[in-house]
C-alpha cells in the first residue's frame, strides 16, 4: 500500500479547522450590549447592578490593565432555535481572548440580574447555556469582565511594567469579539470530541501498530462520507464512521489513570490577591455548573484560604459548593491554608498551615483531608513527612520534581522518609503536569513514564486549566468518558484523590524509599528574591511566637483577668500563612503582590507589638524596673527561657585595640580581628583556642555576581553565575563607633551603584560576632553574597529546617550533590569537623552555598556564603531595589546546640519592658536539646495550655518538661490538638517524661 498517511492527516486537520469547528454553532444573532466601567478596583455585584449602563459597540477596544468592565447582554431567542433534537441554545461571549494562555488574560463572570453567579467566561470556556438564565426565550444577564494583562508574554521573561498598577498604562488591551445568541449543534460538538480524542491517541501510537493505521482509515471514511457543505447534516454519519474504532476496549494490561478535576489557582502570582479571589469564583462556578451536567465528575480543591474567600465574598456560591461537597463531587484536598512554599516557612508556621487548613475543612464541610497536596511548590523540606503525619494525614502528592534540570526522580509511588524517620506514602503523577487536558499525548506520556510498572498499575492525573484558573471544561470531561476503555490508551476514570491513594496503597507493597528532602533542581533563586517579603515573614513568625507565649502566660498568671486574644491571633496567623504561598514568600510574583505583602507585614507587626505590649503590661504590672522578656527557648543574660526578669550584665567591657588601620575586638569569650578594610582576618574562641578563618583569607567577604539565568528570572540562579564575580574588598571608611560594654565598628563600601554600610558588633560576654549589613541596593541582575572561608574540614553542612536540620554534602561526588549548588537554610547553618564547628546565623536570609578547597598545606577550607540580595527583572522589574538591613552572626567553636541557640538569639531581639514584677516561665525543660517552639492556649477555648517542642540535636534525647502552674494532667495530642499516642512520651500530672528520637516533634496539652 502506498503511504498516504501525511496526506490524510493534513486533510483531516484542515477539515476540522475549516468545516467542523465553525459548524459547532450554526445560526447566530448578535446581542444588544451596554456597559459600565468600574472607576477603580472591582466592586460587588450589588453595587455594579445599580449603575447606569450606556450603549456598547460590538468589536470595540476596551480595558486598560487591571480594570473591570461590566457588560449587559440582552436579546430574544428566535422562534424554533434549539427545538430540533441534538441542538441547544447558548450565548457565546468572546471578550477578546487569545487561545494560547487560558488564565493569563481577560476573564469574566456571568451574573443573573438577581445577583447570583451563572458561570465564568474564559478563553476556552466562552459559552453560557440558555437554560442557566432562568427559563424563557429572553436573554438578559451581565458579564463582569476583568482586563487582566497577559504578563506571561510568551514566557519570554522580558521586563514589563504591567505588574504594577501605577505603571501599567491606560491603553485598552483587548477588543470585544463575537457576543451572540447561537444554536449549538450537539452532534457536531460530539464529533469534534471524537476526532480530538482519536487523533491525539493516533499520533502517540507506534507506526508499527495496526491500531494507528485503523484509526487513520476510520478518519478517511469519515471524511469521505461527510459533506463539507453540510457538516451539520452529515455529522451523524461521520460519527458512525468513527464508532467502531472508538468502541474498542483497552488492553487488559493498560495502565489506569484516575482523573480528578483540578484547578491549581496560584493564590497570587502574575496577578494580585484581589484578582485571585475573582479567579476562584470564576473557576468554582464553572465547576459547580459542570457537576450539574455530569454526576460522575469530581473536582479536587486545595487551599482552605480560597474557600474562605468564597464564604466571605461569594456566599451564594459557597452554599452551592457545600452542597457539592456533600454529594461527593467537590472534594477538599490537601488540608493546608494555602499551597505554601515548604523550604522557608518556619516549623510552627508549617504546622499552622495544616492546623488552619484542616480545621477549616472540618468546620465547614466535615472533611478530614488525608492527603497533603502540593503539586507546584519549589522543593519539599525533609521535615514535611512528620508534619503531615502529625496533622493526622497519611498521603502526599506533588508533581514539581519532574522539573528537575539534571536528575530524574527514580520513583512515582514510594515512601518518603523524613528527617525524624517518619514515612509518608507519596505519589508523583507521571503525567508530569497538574494542568492536564486529558489529551492523548498526555495520557500516553503518563503510561510510558510511570516508573512502577510491574508493581503498580494506577496513577493519578489532575486535569483542568490551572495557575491562572479556569479548571476543567466539558471538553475534558468528554475526553475522560471517551478514554475510559479505549484500545491503545490508558484507562481513564474520574474519581477522588482518596480513591487513588487507597487503591495504590492496597496494590503496592514493599515500596521503595526516598530519604530526606526532595530538593528541586530549579528555582534556587527563590531563597533570596524579594528580601523585604522574606524579612517580613521571618519577623512575623517570631512576633507570633512572642505574642502567643506572653498572652498564654498572662492568661494563666493573672487568674483570668487577661483575656487571651484567640480570634486576633488566628486572623493574624492566617494572614501570615497566606503570604507563605509558593509565589509570594519565594519572591516570584509581580510588584503589586509584594507591595501588598509588605503592607500586610507592617500591619501584622503593628498589631502584634500591641498585643505583646498588652500581655507584658498585664504580667509585669506598673513599675520602673527594666525586665528582659526572654521568649527564646534558652537562657539569655541570666533570664530563664520563656521568663521575664532583670538581665544580668557582664562584669567586663569589650576590649578594643587598633591595629594597622583596623581593630581587634575581644570580650574574653571570642576575639575578632578586622583589617583596614573591615575584613574579618581572624576569629577565635577562648574555649577551644582554634582559629576559625582559613589562613591568609578573610571573612565578611562581599561578592557581587552576574545573575542572568536562562529563564524564570526571579525563580532561578544558574550555576554559571559563579564564573563572573567582583570581590568587594576596599572600604571607603572603617571607624570605631563605640567601645565599652559593647563594641561597634562601622564599615562603609561602594559596589556598583550601591552603597553598603556594615555595623560589626561584639557584645560583652557574647559567643558570636554580629554583622549588620545595610545596603542601598541599586543593581540589576546581580547577586550579592557574603562569605566566610573557614579552617574546617567539613564533608557536609547542617542547615536548619522545620523542627530540626538537614545535612548536605560539601563535595560533588554525584550529579545529585552537584545540583545543590544553592540551598535553603532557616536561622542557621553549621559546618564542623570532629570536635570543632562554626555556626552562621541570619535574621532573614535563606539562600546559602558551601564549597570546599584543599590548600597547599593539605588542610581544607570550607567556604560558607549567605545570599543577601538579588535583582531580577521578571516579573517585577524593580525587585529588591532600595534600602535593606540584613543581620548575620558568626559563632566560632559552636556545636549544633550552639547553632540552634544562636539562631534564636539572632531572630529574637532583646525585648526590654518596664514593670514591677518578674514572670516565672510556664514551662521548664530539663534538657536544652528539647526545644520549645510554641506555647499557646488550646484551640477549643478551654484554657488548656498547648506546648509544642522537638528534639533539636539529631540524637536520642531524654528530659522532663514541667508546668510551673497547676495542671491536672498532660496529654499527647496531634497538631489539631486531638489525643494521640506519642512514642517516648510518659505523661503525668503537670509534667511529662520524654525520650525522643532524633528530631521528633511532640505536642502536649496541659489541662488546667
mmCIF file of N, CA, C and O in Angstrom, residues 654-666 670-684 691 693 697-701 729 731 733-738 743-749 758-762 769-772 786-788 890:
data_model
loop_
_atom_site.group_PDB
_atom_site.id
_atom_site.type_symbol
_atom_site.label_atom_id
_atom_site.label_comp_id
_atom_site.label_asym_id
_atom_site.label_seq_id
_atom_site.Cartn_x
_atom_site.Cartn_y
_atom_site.Cartn_z
ATOM 1 N N UNK A 654 33.995 45.072 76.490
ATOM 2 C CA UNK A 654 34.750 44.544 75.359
ATOM 3 C C UNK A 654 36.025 45.364 75.219
ATOM 4 O O UNK A 654 35.996 46.606 75.260
ATOM 5 N N UNK A 655 37.126 44.669 75.064
ATOM 6 C CA UNK A 655 38.407 45.337 74.872
ATOM 7 C C UNK A 655 38.608 45.599 73.376
ATOM 8 O O UNK A 655 38.502 44.679 72.552
ATOM 9 N N UNK A 656 38.910 46.829 73.002
ATOM 10 C CA UNK A 656 39.113 47.223 71.608
ATOM 11 C C UNK A 656 40.497 47.835 71.470
ATOM 12 O O UNK A 656 40.855 48.770 72.210
ATOM 13 N N UNK A 657 41.263 47.317 70.532
ATOM 14 C CA UNK A 657 42.569 47.909 70.226
ATOM 15 C C UNK A 657 42.667 48.141 68.729
ATOM 16 O O UNK A 657 42.095 47.415 67.927
ATOM 17 N N UNK A 658 43.387 49.195 68.375
ATOM 18 C CA UNK A 658 43.618 49.478 66.966
ATOM 19 C C UNK A 658 44.807 48.679 66.466
ATOM 20 O O UNK A 658 45.779 48.455 67.198
ATOM 21 N N UNK A 659 44.725 48.235 65.208
ATOM 22 C CA UNK A 659 45.842 47.508 64.603
ATOM 23 C C UNK A 659 45.864 47.775 63.105
ATOM 24 O O UNK A 659 44.945 47.372 62.391
ATOM 25 N N UNK A 660 46.907 48.437 62.620
ATOM 26 C CA UNK A 660 47.146 48.654 61.187
ATOM 27 C C UNK A 660 45.916 49.192 60.471
ATOM 28 O O UNK A 660 45.563 48.746 59.379
ATOM 29 N N UNK A 661 45.266 50.148 61.087
ATOM 30 C CA UNK A 661 44.091 50.754 60.473
ATOM 31 C C UNK A 661 42.805 50.006 60.735
ATOM 32 O O UNK A 661 41.727 50.471 60.361
ATOM 33 N N UNK A 662 42.920 48.846 61.381
ATOM 34 C CA UNK A 662 41.737 48.062 61.721
ATOM 35 C C UNK A 662 41.593 47.967 63.231
ATOM 36 O O UNK A 662 42.161 48.773 63.984
ATOM 37 N N UNK A 663 40.825 46.969 63.679
ATOM 38 C CA UNK A 663 40.520 46.863 65.100
ATOM 39 C C UNK A 663 40.519 45.397 65.533
ATOM 40 O O UNK A 663 40.151 44.499 64.764
ATOM 41 N N UNK A 664 40.901 45.201 66.788
ATOM 42 C CA UNK A 664 40.776 43.902 67.429
ATOM 43 C C UNK A 664 39.718 44.027 68.518
ATOM 44 O O UNK A 664 39.820 44.903 69.394
ATOM 45 N N UNK A 665 38.689 43.182 68.435
ATOM 46 C CA UNK A 665 37.604 43.182 69.419
ATOM 47 C C UNK A 665 37.732 41.913 70.249
ATOM 48 O O UNK A 665 37.792 40.805 69.697
ATOM 49 N N UNK A 666 37.727 42.060 71.574
ATOM 50 C CA UNK A 666 37.962 40.910 72.449
ATOM 51 C C UNK A 666 37.094 41.060 73.695
ATOM 52 O O UNK A 666 37.214 42.059 74.421
ATOM 53 N N UNK A 670 35.322 35.456 72.797
ATOM 54 C CA UNK A 670 35.834 35.336 71.436
ATOM 55 C C UNK A 670 36.670 36.569 71.116
ATOM 56 O O UNK A 670 36.564 37.612 71.776
ATOM 57 N N UNK A 671 37.465 36.436 70.081
ATOM 58 C CA UNK A 671 38.350 37.527 69.656
ATOM 59 C C UNK A 671 38.255 37.648 68.140
ATOM 60 O O UNK A 671 38.403 36.660 67.421
ATOM 61 N N UNK A 672 37.983 38.880 67.650
ATOM 62 C CA UNK A 672 37.836 39.130 66.222
ATOM 63 C C UNK A 672 38.813 40.199 65.785
ATOM 64 O O UNK A 672 38.977 41.220 66.469
ATOM 65 N N UNK A 673 39.467 39.978 64.647
ATOM 66 C CA UNK A 673 40.396 40.948 64.083
ATOM 67 C C UNK A 673 39.840 41.442 62.753
ATOM 68 O O UNK A 673 39.562 40.640 61.842
ATOM 69 N N UNK A 674 39.673 42.750 62.637
ATOM 70 C CA UNK A 674 39.205 43.397 61.417
ATOM 71 C C UNK A 674 40.348 44.220 60.846
ATOM 72 O O UNK A 674 40.983 45.000 61.567
ATOM 73 N N UNK A 675 40.612 44.056 59.545
ATOM 74 C CA UNK A 675 41.712 44.812 58.956
ATOM 75 C C UNK A 675 41.256 46.201 58.537
ATOM 76 O O UNK A 675 40.125 46.624 58.821
ATOM 77 N N UNK A 676 42.121 46.930 57.840
ATOM 78 C CA UNK A 676 41.829 48.318 57.476
ATOM 79 C C UNK A 676 40.675 48.445 56.507
ATOM 80 O O UNK A 676 40.177 49.557 56.286
ATOM 81 N N UNK A 677 40.221 47.332 55.895
ATOM 82 C CA UNK A 677 39.044 47.345 55.019
ATOM 83 C C UNK A 677 37.815 46.710 55.673
ATOM 84 O O UNK A 677 36.823 46.436 55.000
ATOM 85 N N UNK A 678 37.906 46.479 56.973
ATOM 86 C CA UNK A 678 36.766 45.899 57.675
ATOM 87 C C UNK A 678 36.568 44.425 57.382
ATOM 88 O O UNK A 678 35.485 43.888 57.640
ATOM 89 N N UNK A 679 37.606 43.760 56.849
ATOM 90 C CA UNK A 679 37.512 42.326 56.556
ATOM 91 C C UNK A 679 37.916 41.529 57.793
ATOM 92 O O UNK A 679 38.820 41.932 58.556
ATOM 93 N N UNK A 680 37.268 40.413 58.004
ATOM 94 C CA UNK A 680 37.472 39.591 59.195
ATOM 95 C C UNK A 680 38.644 38.645 58.934
ATOM 96 O O UNK A 680 38.487 37.585 58.335
ATOM 97 N N UNK A 681 39.836 39.040 59.406
ATOM 98 C CA UNK A 681 41.033 38.239 59.128
ATOM 99 C C UNK A 681 41.287 37.179 60.183
ATOM 100 O O UNK A 681 42.086 36.254 59.951
ATOM 101 N N UNK A 682 40.616 37.306 61.337
ATOM 102 C CA UNK A 682 40.801 36.316 62.394
ATOM 103 C C UNK A 682 39.559 36.274 63.269
ATOM 104 O O UNK A 682 38.968 37.319 63.566
ATOM 105 N N UNK A 683 39.180 35.058 63.671
ATOM 106 C CA UNK A 683 38.067 34.882 64.605
ATOM 107 C C UNK A 683 38.343 33.618 65.402
ATOM 108 O O UNK A 683 38.456 32.528 64.834
ATOM 109 N N UNK A 684 38.488 33.775 66.701
ATOM 110 C CA UNK A 684 38.795 32.617 67.542
ATOM 111 C C UNK A 684 37.996 32.671 68.822
ATOM 112 O O UNK A 684 37.501 33.729 69.230
ATOM 113 N N UNK A 691 41.453 28.862 65.563
ATOM 114 C CA UNK A 691 41.212 29.941 64.613
ATOM 115 C C UNK A 691 40.170 29.464 63.609
ATOM 116 O O UNK A 691 40.309 28.399 63.009
ATOM 117 N N UNK A 693 38.986 31.325 60.846
ATOM 118 C CA UNK A 693 39.209 31.804 59.480
ATOM 119 C C UNK A 693 40.421 31.097 58.889
ATOM 120 O O UNK A 693 41.476 30.982 59.525
ATOM 121 N N UNK A 697 43.222 34.195 54.460
ATOM 122 C CA UNK A 697 41.931 34.551 53.869
ATOM 123 C C UNK A 697 41.160 35.443 54.827
ATOM 124 O O UNK A 697 41.651 35.770 55.925
ATOM 125 N N UNK A 698 39.983 35.853 54.445
ATOM 126 C CA UNK A 698 39.213 36.759 55.288
ATOM 127 C C UNK A 698 37.716 36.481 55.127
ATOM 128 O O UNK A 698 37.226 36.103 54.065
ATOM 129 N N UNK A 699 37.026 36.667 56.226
ATOM 130 C CA UNK A 699 35.569 36.588 56.225
ATOM 131 C C UNK A 699 34.947 37.956 56.082
ATOM 132 O O UNK A 699 35.638 38.958 55.867
ATOM 133 N N UNK A 700 33.639 38.017 56.200
ATOM 134 C CA UNK A 700 32.892 39.232 55.887
ATOM 135 C C UNK A 700 33.221 39.680 54.465
ATOM 136 O O UNK A 700 33.369 40.861 54.173
ATOM 137 N N UNK A 701 33.322 38.688 53.580
ATOM 138 C CA UNK A 701 33.739 38.942 52.203
ATOM 139 C C UNK A 701 32.499 39.090 51.324
ATOM 140 O O UNK A 701 31.777 38.121 51.067
ATOM 141 N N UNK A 729 36.208 44.393 48.277
ATOM 142 C CA UNK A 729 37.211 44.380 49.344
ATOM 143 C C UNK A 729 37.438 45.766 49.920
ATOM 144 O O UNK A 729 37.419 45.964 51.139
ATOM 145 N N UNK A 731 37.249 49.393 51.372
ATOM 146 C CA UNK A 731 36.283 50.162 52.154
ATOM 147 C C UNK A 731 36.548 51.654 51.990
ATOM 148 O O UNK A 731 37.707 52.091 51.873
ATOM 149 N N UNK A 733 35.577 53.728 54.373
ATOM 150 C CA UNK A 733 35.967 54.122 55.728
ATOM 151 C C UNK A 733 35.723 52.965 56.681
ATOM 152 O O UNK A 733 34.830 52.134 56.464
ATOM 153 N N UNK A 734 36.542 52.901 57.719
ATOM 154 C CA UNK A 734 36.373 51.929 58.801
ATOM 155 C C UNK A 734 36.566 52.703 60.093
ATOM 156 O O UNK A 734 37.665 53.240 60.356
ATOM 157 N N UNK A 735 35.512 52.820 60.902
ATOM 158 C CA UNK A 735 35.581 53.647 62.103
ATOM 159 C C UNK A 735 35.021 52.896 63.296
ATOM 160 O O UNK A 735 34.151 52.029 63.154
ATOM 161 N N UNK A 736 35.522 53.252 64.453
ATOM 162 C CA UNK A 736 35.002 52.691 65.691
ATOM 163 C C UNK A 736 33.884 53.595 66.187
ATOM 164 O O UNK A 736 34.116 54.761 66.529
ATOM 165 N N UNK A 737 32.669 53.060 66.189
ATOM 166 C CA UNK A 737 31.529 53.879 66.605
ATOM 167 C C UNK A 737 31.409 53.930 68.116
ATOM 168 O O UNK A 737 31.095 54.972 68.697
ATOM 169 N N UNK A 738 31.623 52.804 68.762
ATOM 170 C CA UNK A 738 31.500 52.791 70.216
ATOM 171 C C UNK A 738 32.371 51.691 70.783
ATOM 172 O O UNK A 738 32.663 50.692 70.120
ATOM 173 N N UNK A 743 31.031 46.767 71.584
ATOM 174 C CA UNK A 743 31.886 47.465 70.633
ATOM 175 C C UNK A 743 31.279 47.362 69.244
ATOM 176 O O UNK A 743 30.795 46.290 68.850
ATOM 177 N N UNK A 744 31.300 48.483 68.505
ATOM 178 C CA UNK A 744 30.736 48.509 67.158
ATOM 179 C C UNK A 744 31.729 49.184 66.225
ATOM 180 O O UNK A 744 32.158 50.318 66.473
ATOM 181 N N UNK A 745 32.078 48.478 65.144
ATOM 182 C CA UNK A 745 32.914 49.034 64.091
ATOM 183 C C UNK A 745 32.034 49.241 62.863
ATOM 184 O O UNK A 745 31.295 48.339 62.460
ATOM 185 N N UNK A 746 32.115 50.425 62.269
ATOM 186 C CA UNK A 746 31.295 50.758 61.103
ATOM 187 C C UNK A 746 32.177 50.773 59.863
ATOM 188 O O UNK A 746 33.221 51.445 59.839
ATOM 189 N N UNK A 747 31.736 50.023 58.840
ATOM 190 C CA UNK A 747 32.481 49.912 57.593
ATOM 191 C C UNK A 747 31.579 50.402 56.458
ATOM 192 O O UNK A 747 30.435 49.954 56.337
ATOM 193 N N UNK A 748 32.088 51.301 55.641
ATOM 194 C CA UNK A 748 31.326 51.813 54.511
ATOM 195 C C UNK A 748 32.011 51.397 53.211
ATOM 196 O O UNK A 748 33.233 51.519 53.074
ATOM 197 N N UNK A 749 31.196 50.913 52.268
ATOM 198 C CA UNK A 749 31.722 50.459 50.981
ATOM 199 C C UNK A 749 30.795 50.935 49.865
ATOM 200 O O UNK A 749 29.635 51.293 50.096
ATOM 201 N N UNK A 758 28.217 48.539 56.976
ATOM 202 C CA UNK A 758 28.172 47.398 57.879
ATOM 203 C C UNK A 758 28.490 47.846 59.299
ATOM 204 O O UNK A 758 29.407 48.645 59.530
ATOM 205 N N UNK A 759 27.723 47.320 60.228
ATOM 206 C CA UNK A 759 27.977 47.518 61.655
ATOM 207 C C UNK A 759 28.403 46.167 62.229
ATOM 208 O O UNK A 759 27.589 45.246 62.331
ATOM 209 N N UNK A 760 29.665 46.054 62.556
ATOM 210 C CA UNK A 760 30.226 44.807 63.073
ATOM 211 C C UNK A 760 30.340 44.967 64.582
ATOM 212 O O UNK A 760 31.042 45.864 65.072
ATOM 213 N N UNK A 761 29.628 44.122 65.320
ATOM 214 C CA UNK A 761 29.485 44.361 66.755
ATOM 215 C C UNK A 761 29.855 43.132 67.573
ATOM 216 O O UNK A 761 29.629 41.984 67.157
ATOM 217 N N UNK A 762 30.414 43.406 68.724
ATOM 218 C CA UNK A 762 30.693 42.356 69.704
ATOM 219 C C UNK A 762 30.162 42.833 71.042
ATOM 220 O O UNK A 762 30.538 43.911 71.531
ATOM 221 N N UNK A 769 29.980 37.029 66.871
ATOM 222 C CA UNK A 769 30.218 38.353 66.307
ATOM 223 C C UNK A 769 29.027 38.705 65.416
ATOM 224 O O UNK A 769 28.624 37.913 64.561
ATOM 225 N N UNK A 770 28.458 39.894 65.614
ATOM 226 C CA UNK A 770 27.318 40.319 64.813
ATOM 227 C C UNK A 770 27.745 41.161 63.630
ATOM 228 O O UNK A 770 28.649 41.991 63.745
ATOM 229 N N UNK A 771 27.097 40.955 62.486
ATOM 230 C CA UNK A 771 27.354 41.757 61.287
ATOM 231 C C UNK A 771 26.012 42.194 60.723
ATOM 232 O O UNK A 771 25.226 41.361 60.243
ATOM 233 N N UNK A 772 25.742 43.491 60.814
ATOM 234 C CA UNK A 772 24.517 44.052 60.259
ATOM 235 C C UNK A 772 24.880 44.828 59.001
ATOM 236 O O UNK A 772 25.658 45.790 59.064
ATOM 237 N N UNK A 786 27.715 37.114 50.912
ATOM 238 C CA UNK A 786 28.713 37.374 51.940
ATOM 239 C C UNK A 786 29.292 36.037 52.368
ATOM 240 O O UNK A 786 28.543 35.086 52.635
ATOM 241 N N UNK A 787 30.635 35.957 52.393
ATOM 242 C CA UNK A 787 31.274 34.673 52.595
ATOM 243 C C UNK A 787 32.229 34.637 53.768
ATOM 244 O O UNK A 787 32.796 35.662 54.180
ATOM 245 N N UNK A 788 32.437 33.391 54.290
ATOM 246 C CA UNK A 788 33.335 33.135 55.405
ATOM 247 C C UNK A 788 34.137 31.872 55.107
ATOM 248 O O UNK A 788 33.600 30.755 55.216
ATOM 249 N N UNK A 890 28.201 35.224 63.483
ATOM 250 C CA UNK A 890 29.079 34.071 63.296
ATOM 251 C C UNK A 890 29.632 33.671 64.655
ATOM 252 O O UNK A 890 30.124 34.513 65.421
#
